[in-house]
XYZ file of N, CA, C and O in Angstrom:
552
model
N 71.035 -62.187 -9.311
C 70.188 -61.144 -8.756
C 71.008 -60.170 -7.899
O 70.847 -58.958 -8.040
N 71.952 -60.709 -6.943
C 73.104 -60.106 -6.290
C 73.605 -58.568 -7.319
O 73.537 -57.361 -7.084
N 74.186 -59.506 -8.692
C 74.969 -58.557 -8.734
C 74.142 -57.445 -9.531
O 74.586 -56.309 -9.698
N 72.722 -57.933 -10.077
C 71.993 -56.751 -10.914
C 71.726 -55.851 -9.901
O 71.543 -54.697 -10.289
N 71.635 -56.096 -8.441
C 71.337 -55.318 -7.329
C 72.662 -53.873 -6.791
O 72.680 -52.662 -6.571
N 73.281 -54.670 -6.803
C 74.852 -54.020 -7.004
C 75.374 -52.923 -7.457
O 75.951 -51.931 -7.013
N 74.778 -53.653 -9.172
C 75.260 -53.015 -10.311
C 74.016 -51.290 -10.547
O 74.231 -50.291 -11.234
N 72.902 -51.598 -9.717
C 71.435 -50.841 -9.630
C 72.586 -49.765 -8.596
O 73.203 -48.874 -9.180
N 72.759 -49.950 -7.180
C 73.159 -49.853 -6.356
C 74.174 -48.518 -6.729
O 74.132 -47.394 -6.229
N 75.267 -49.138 -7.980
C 76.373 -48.510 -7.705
C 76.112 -47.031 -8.932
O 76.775 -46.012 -9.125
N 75.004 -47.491 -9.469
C 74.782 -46.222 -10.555
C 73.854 -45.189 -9.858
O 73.598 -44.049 -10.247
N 73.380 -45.862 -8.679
C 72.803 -44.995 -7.964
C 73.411 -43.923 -7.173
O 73.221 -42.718 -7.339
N 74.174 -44.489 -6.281
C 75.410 -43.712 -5.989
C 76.204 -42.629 -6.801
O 76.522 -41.520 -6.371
N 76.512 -43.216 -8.249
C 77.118 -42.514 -9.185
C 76.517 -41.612 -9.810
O 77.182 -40.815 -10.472
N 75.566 -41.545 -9.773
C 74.295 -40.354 -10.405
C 74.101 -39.081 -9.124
O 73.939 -37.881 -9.348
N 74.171 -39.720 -7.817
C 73.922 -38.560 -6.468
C 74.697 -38.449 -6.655
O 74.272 -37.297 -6.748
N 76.367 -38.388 -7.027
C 77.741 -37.636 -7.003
C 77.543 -36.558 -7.681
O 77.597 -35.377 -7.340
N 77.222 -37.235 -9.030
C 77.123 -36.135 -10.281
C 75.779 -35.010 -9.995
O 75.714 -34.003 -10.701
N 74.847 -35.237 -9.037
C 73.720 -34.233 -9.170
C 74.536 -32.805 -8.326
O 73.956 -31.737 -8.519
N 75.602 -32.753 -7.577
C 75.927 -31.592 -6.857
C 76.414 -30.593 -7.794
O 76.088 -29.406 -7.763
N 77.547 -31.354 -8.980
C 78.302 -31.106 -10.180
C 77.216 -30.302 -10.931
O 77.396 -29.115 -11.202
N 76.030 -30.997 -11.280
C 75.248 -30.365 -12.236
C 74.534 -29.233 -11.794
O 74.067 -28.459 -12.629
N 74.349 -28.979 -10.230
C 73.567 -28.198 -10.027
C 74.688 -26.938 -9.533
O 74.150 -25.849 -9.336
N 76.099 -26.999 -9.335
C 77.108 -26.130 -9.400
C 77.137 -25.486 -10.817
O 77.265 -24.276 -11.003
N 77.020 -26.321 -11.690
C 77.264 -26.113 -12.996
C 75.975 -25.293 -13.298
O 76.255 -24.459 -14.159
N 75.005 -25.230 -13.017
C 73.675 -24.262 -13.430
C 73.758 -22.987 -12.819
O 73.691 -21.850 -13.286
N 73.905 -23.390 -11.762
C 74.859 -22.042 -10.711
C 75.434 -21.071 -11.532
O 75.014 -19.992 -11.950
N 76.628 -21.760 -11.694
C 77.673 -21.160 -12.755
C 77.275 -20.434 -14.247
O 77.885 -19.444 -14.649
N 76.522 -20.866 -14.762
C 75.415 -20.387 -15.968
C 74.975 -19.205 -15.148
O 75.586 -18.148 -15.305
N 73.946 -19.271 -14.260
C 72.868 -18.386 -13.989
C 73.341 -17.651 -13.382
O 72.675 -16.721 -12.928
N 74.746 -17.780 -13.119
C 75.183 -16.625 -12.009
C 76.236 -15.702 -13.317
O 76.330 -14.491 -13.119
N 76.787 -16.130 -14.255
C 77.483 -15.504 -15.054
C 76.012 -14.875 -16.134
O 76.127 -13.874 -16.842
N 75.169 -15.413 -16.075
C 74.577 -14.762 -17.649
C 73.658 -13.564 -16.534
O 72.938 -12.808 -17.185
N 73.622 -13.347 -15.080
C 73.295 -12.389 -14.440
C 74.096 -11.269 -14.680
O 73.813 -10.166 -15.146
N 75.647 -11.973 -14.089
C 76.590 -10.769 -14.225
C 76.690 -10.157 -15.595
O 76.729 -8.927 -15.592
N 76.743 -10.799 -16.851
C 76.759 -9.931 -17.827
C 75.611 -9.223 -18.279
O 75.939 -8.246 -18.952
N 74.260 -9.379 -18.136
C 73.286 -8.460 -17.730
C 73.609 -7.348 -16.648
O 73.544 -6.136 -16.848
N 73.952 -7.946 -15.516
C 74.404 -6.137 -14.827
C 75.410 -5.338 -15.746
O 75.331 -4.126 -15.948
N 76.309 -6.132 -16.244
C 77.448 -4.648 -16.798
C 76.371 -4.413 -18.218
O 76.291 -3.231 -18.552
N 75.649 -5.284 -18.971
C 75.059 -5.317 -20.320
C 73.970 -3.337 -19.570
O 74.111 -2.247 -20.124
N 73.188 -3.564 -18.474
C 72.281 -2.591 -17.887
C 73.066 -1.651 -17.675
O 72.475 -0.581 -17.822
N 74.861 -1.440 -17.205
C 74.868 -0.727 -16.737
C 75.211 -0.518 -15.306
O 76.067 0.297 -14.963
N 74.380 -1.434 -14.269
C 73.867 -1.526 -13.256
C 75.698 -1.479 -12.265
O 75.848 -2.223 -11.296
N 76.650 -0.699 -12.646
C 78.001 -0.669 -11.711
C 78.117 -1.019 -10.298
O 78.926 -1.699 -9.666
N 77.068 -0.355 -9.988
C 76.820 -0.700 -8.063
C 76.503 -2.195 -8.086
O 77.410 -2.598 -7.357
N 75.955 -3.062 -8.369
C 75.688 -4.105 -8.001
C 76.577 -5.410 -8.394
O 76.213 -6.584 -8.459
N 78.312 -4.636 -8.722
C 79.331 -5.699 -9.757
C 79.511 -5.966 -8.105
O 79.500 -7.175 -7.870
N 79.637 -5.316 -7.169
C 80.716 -5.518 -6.060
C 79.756 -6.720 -5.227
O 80.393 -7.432 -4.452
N 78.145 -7.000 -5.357
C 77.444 -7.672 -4.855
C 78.366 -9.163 -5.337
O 78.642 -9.838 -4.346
N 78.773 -9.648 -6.409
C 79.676 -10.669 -6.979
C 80.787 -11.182 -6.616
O 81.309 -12.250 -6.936
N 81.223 -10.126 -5.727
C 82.580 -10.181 -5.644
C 82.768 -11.197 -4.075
O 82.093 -11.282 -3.049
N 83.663 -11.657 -4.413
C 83.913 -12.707 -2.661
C 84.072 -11.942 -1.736
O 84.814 -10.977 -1.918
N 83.436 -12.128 -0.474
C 83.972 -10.542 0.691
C 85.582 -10.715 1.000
O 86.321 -9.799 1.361
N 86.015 -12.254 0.754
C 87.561 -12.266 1.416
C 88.737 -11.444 0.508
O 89.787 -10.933 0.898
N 88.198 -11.509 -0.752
C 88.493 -11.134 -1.995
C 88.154 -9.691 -1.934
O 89.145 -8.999 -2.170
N 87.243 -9.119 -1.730
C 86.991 -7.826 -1.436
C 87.523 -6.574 -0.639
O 87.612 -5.368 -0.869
N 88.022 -7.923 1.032
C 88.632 -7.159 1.854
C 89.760 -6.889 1.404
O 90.301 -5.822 1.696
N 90.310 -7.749 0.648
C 92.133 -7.601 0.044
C 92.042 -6.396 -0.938
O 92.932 -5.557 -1.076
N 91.041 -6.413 -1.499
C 91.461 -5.205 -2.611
C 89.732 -4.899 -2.767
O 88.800 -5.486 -3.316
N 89.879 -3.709 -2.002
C 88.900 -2.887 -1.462
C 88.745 -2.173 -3.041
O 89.583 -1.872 -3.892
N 86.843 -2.033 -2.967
C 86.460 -0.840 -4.451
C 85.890 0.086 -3.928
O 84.995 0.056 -3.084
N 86.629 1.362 -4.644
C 86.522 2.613 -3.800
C 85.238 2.950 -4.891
O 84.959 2.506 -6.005
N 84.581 3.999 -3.960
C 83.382 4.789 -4.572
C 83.793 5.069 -5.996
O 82.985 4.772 -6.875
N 85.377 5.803 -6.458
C 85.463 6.541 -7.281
C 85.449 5.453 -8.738
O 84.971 5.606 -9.861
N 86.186 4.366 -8.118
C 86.058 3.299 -9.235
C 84.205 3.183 -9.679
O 83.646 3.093 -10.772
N 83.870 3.218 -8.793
C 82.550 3.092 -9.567
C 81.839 4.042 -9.850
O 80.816 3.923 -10.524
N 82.330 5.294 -9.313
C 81.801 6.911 -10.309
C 82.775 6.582 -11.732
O 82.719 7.312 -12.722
N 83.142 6.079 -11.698
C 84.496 6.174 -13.103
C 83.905 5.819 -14.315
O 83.856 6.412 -15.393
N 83.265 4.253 -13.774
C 82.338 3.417 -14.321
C 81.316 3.856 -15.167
O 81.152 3.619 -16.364
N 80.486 4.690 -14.204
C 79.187 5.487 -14.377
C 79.288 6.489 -15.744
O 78.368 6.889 -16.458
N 80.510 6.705 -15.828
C 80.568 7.859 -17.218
C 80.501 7.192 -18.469
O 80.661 7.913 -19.454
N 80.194 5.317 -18.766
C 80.127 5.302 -19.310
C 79.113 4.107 -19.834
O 78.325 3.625 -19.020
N 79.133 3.706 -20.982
C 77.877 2.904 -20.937
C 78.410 1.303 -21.744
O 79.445 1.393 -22.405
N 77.888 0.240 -21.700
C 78.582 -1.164 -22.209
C 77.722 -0.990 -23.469
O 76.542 -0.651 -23.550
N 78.522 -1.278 -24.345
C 77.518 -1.252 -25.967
C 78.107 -2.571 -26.491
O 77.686 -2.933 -27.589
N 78.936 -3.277 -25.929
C 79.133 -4.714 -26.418
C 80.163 -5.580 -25.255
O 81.309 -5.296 -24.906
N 79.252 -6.768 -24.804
C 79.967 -7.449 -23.972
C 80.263 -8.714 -24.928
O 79.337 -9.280 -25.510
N 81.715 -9.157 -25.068
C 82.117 -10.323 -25.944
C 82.910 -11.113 -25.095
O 83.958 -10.781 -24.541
N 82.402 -12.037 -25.049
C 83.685 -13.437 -24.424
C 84.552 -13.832 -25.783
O 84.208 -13.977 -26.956
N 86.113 -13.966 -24.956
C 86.726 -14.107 -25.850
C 87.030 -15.215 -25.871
O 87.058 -15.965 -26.846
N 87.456 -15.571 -24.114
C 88.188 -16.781 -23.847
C 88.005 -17.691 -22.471
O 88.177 -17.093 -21.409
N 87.728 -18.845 -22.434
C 87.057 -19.295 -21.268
C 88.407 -20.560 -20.782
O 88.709 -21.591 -21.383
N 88.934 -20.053 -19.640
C 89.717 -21.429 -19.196
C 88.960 -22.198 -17.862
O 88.051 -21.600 -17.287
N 89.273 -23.188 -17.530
C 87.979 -23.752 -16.668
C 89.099 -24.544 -15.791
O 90.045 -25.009 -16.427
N 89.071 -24.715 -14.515
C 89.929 -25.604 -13.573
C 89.535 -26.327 -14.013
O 88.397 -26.299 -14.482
N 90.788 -27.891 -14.077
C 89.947 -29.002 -14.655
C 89.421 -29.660 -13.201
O 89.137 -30.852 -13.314
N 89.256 -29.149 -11.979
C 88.570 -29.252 -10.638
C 86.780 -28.944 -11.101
O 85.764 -29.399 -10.575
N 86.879 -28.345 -11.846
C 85.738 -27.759 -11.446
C 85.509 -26.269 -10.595
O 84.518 -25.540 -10.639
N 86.554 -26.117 -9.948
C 86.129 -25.343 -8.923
C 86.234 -23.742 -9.451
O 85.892 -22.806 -8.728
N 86.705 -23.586 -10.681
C 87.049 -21.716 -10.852
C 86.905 -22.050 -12.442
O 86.876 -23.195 -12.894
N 86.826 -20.917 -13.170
C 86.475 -20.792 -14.181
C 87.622 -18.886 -14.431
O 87.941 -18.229 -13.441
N 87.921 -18.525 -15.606
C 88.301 -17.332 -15.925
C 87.904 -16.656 -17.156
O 88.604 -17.031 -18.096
N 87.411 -16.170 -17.337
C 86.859 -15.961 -18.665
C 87.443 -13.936 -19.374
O 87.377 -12.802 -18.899
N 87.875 -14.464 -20.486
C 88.535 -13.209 -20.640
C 87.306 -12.306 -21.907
O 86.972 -12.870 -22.949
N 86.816 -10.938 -21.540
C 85.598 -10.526 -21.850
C 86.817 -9.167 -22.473
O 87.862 -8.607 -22.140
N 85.748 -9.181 -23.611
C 86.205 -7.710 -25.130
C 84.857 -6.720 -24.015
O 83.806 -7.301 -23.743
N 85.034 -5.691 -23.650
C 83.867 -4.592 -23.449
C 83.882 -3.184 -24.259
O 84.730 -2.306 -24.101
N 83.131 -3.150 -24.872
C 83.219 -1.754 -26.040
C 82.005 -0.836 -24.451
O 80.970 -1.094 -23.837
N 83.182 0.368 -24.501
C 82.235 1.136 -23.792
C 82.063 2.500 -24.218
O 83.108 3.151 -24.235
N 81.137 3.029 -24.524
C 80.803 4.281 -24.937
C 80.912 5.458 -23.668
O 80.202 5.357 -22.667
N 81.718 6.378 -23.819
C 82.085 7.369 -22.459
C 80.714 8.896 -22.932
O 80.802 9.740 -23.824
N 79.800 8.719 -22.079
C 79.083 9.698 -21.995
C 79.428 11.014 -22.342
O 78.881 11.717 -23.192
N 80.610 11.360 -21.441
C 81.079 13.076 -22.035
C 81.800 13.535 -23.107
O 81.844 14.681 -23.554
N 82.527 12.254 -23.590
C 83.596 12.815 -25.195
C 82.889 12.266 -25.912
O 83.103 12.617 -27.072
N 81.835 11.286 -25.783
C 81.178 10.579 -26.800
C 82.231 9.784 -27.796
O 81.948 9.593 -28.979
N 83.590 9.295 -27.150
C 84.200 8.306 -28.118
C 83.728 6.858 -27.455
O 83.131 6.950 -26.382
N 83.900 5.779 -27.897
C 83.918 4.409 -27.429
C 85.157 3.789 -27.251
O 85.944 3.906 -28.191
N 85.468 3.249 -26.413
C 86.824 2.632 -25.233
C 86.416 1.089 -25.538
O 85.364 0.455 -25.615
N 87.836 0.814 -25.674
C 87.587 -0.552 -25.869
C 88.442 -1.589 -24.667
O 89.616 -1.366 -24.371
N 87.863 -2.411 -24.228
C 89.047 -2.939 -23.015
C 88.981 -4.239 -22.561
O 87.927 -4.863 -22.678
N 89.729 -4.620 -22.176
C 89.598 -6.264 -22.079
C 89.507 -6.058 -20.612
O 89.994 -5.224 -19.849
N 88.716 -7.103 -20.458
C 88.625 -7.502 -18.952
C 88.510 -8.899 -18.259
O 87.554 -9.636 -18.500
N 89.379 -9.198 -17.506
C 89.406 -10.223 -17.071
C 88.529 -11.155 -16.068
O 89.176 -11.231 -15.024
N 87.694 -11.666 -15.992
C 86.450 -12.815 -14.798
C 87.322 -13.591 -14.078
O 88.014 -14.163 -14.920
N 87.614 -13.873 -13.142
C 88.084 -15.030 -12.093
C 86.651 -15.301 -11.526
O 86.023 -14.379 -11.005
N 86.213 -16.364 -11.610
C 85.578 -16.688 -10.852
C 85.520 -17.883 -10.261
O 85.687 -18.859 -10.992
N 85.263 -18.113 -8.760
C 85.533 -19.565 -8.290
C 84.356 -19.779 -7.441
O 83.705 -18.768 -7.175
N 83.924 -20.998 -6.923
C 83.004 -21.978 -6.664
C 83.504 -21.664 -5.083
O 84.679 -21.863 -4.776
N 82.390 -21.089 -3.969
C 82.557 -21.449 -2.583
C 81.702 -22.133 -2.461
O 80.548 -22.047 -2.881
N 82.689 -23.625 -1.281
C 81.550 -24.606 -0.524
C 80.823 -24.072 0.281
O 79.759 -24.682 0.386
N 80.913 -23.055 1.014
C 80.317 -22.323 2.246
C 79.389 -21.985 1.889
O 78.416 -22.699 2.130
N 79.154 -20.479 0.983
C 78.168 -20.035 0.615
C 77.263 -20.865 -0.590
O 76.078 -20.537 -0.648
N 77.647 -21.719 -1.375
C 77.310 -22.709 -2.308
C 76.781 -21.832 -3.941
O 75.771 -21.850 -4.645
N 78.168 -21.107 -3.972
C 77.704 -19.911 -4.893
C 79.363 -19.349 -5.614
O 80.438 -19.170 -5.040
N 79.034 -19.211 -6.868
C 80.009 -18.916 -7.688
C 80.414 -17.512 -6.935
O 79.529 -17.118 -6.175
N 81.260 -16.916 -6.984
C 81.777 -15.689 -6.316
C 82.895 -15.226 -7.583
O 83.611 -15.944 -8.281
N 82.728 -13.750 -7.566
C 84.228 -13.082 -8.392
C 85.374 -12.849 -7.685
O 85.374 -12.538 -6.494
N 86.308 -12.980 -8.332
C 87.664 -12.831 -7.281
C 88.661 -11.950 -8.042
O 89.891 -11.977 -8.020
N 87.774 -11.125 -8.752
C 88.664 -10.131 -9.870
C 87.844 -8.646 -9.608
O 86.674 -8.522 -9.248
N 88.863 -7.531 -9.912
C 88.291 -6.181 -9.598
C 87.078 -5.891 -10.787
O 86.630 -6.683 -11.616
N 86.755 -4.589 -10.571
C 86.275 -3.862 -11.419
C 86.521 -3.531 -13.239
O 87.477 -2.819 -13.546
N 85.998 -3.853 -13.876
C 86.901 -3.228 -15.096
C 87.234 -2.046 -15.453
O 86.493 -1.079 -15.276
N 88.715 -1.955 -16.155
C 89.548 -1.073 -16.027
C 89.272 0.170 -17.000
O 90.161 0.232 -17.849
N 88.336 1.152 -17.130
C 88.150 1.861 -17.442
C 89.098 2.908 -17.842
O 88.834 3.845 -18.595
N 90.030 2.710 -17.373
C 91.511 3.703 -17.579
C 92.748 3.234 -18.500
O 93.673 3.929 -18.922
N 92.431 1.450 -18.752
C 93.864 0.973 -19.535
C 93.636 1.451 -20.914
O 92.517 1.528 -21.420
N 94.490 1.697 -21.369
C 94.517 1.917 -22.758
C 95.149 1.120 -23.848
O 96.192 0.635 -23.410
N 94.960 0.822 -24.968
C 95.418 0.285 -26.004
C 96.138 1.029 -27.349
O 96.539 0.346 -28.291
């Protein structure tokens, strides 16, 4: 009886470990299939809401980066490539963006890179990568 108690005991334990994991991990879903709805809308002003403030203060986004933005529109967001800490704690995901530029009417094509990592503090996935680069060329 001891040890069926134990054995009750220790899966109990082992299941409350794993519930923080799973509910980081939904996090992580609901906070990425948001962000690609904001760039999918459009919505430029609200990428910097994502972004970590410590991460932010280091490499400040100027107004113009996001007037830059504005000229054009997302007509296809594609994940290409997903690497994942094997921590758990960050994720990078490398995204294809076809963007259509309002005034020449050509479409820009550009890769853009996601850092994103897991704060204990705020208990919230955060970006730790700029703006996409509207200016690189291929």
């Amino acid at each position: 009886m001891k040890r069926v108690f134990l054995m009750i005991a220790a899966a109990l334990v082992l299941s409350a470990c794993s519930l923080p994991q799973k509910q980081q991990d939904q996090r992580r879903t609901e906070t990425l299939d948001r962000f690609e709805a904001v760039l999918r809308w459009n919505e430029f002003d609200a990428v910097t809401d994502f972004m970590h403030p410590d991460w932010l203060e280091e490499n400040p986004v100027t107004q113009l980066d996001v007037d830059r933005l504005h000229q054009f529109r997302v007509t296809q967001y594609t994940l290409r490539q997903v690497v994942a800490e094997e921590d758990g704690s960050g994720i990078d995901r490398l995204v294809q963006l076809r963007m259509y530029h309002i005034h020449s009417a050509r479409e820009r094509v550009i890769e853009y890179l996601e850092a994103w990592r897991w704060d204990e503090e705020r208990e919230r996935w955060m970006l730790h990568s700029g703006l996409p680069d509207v200016t690189q060329r291929r």
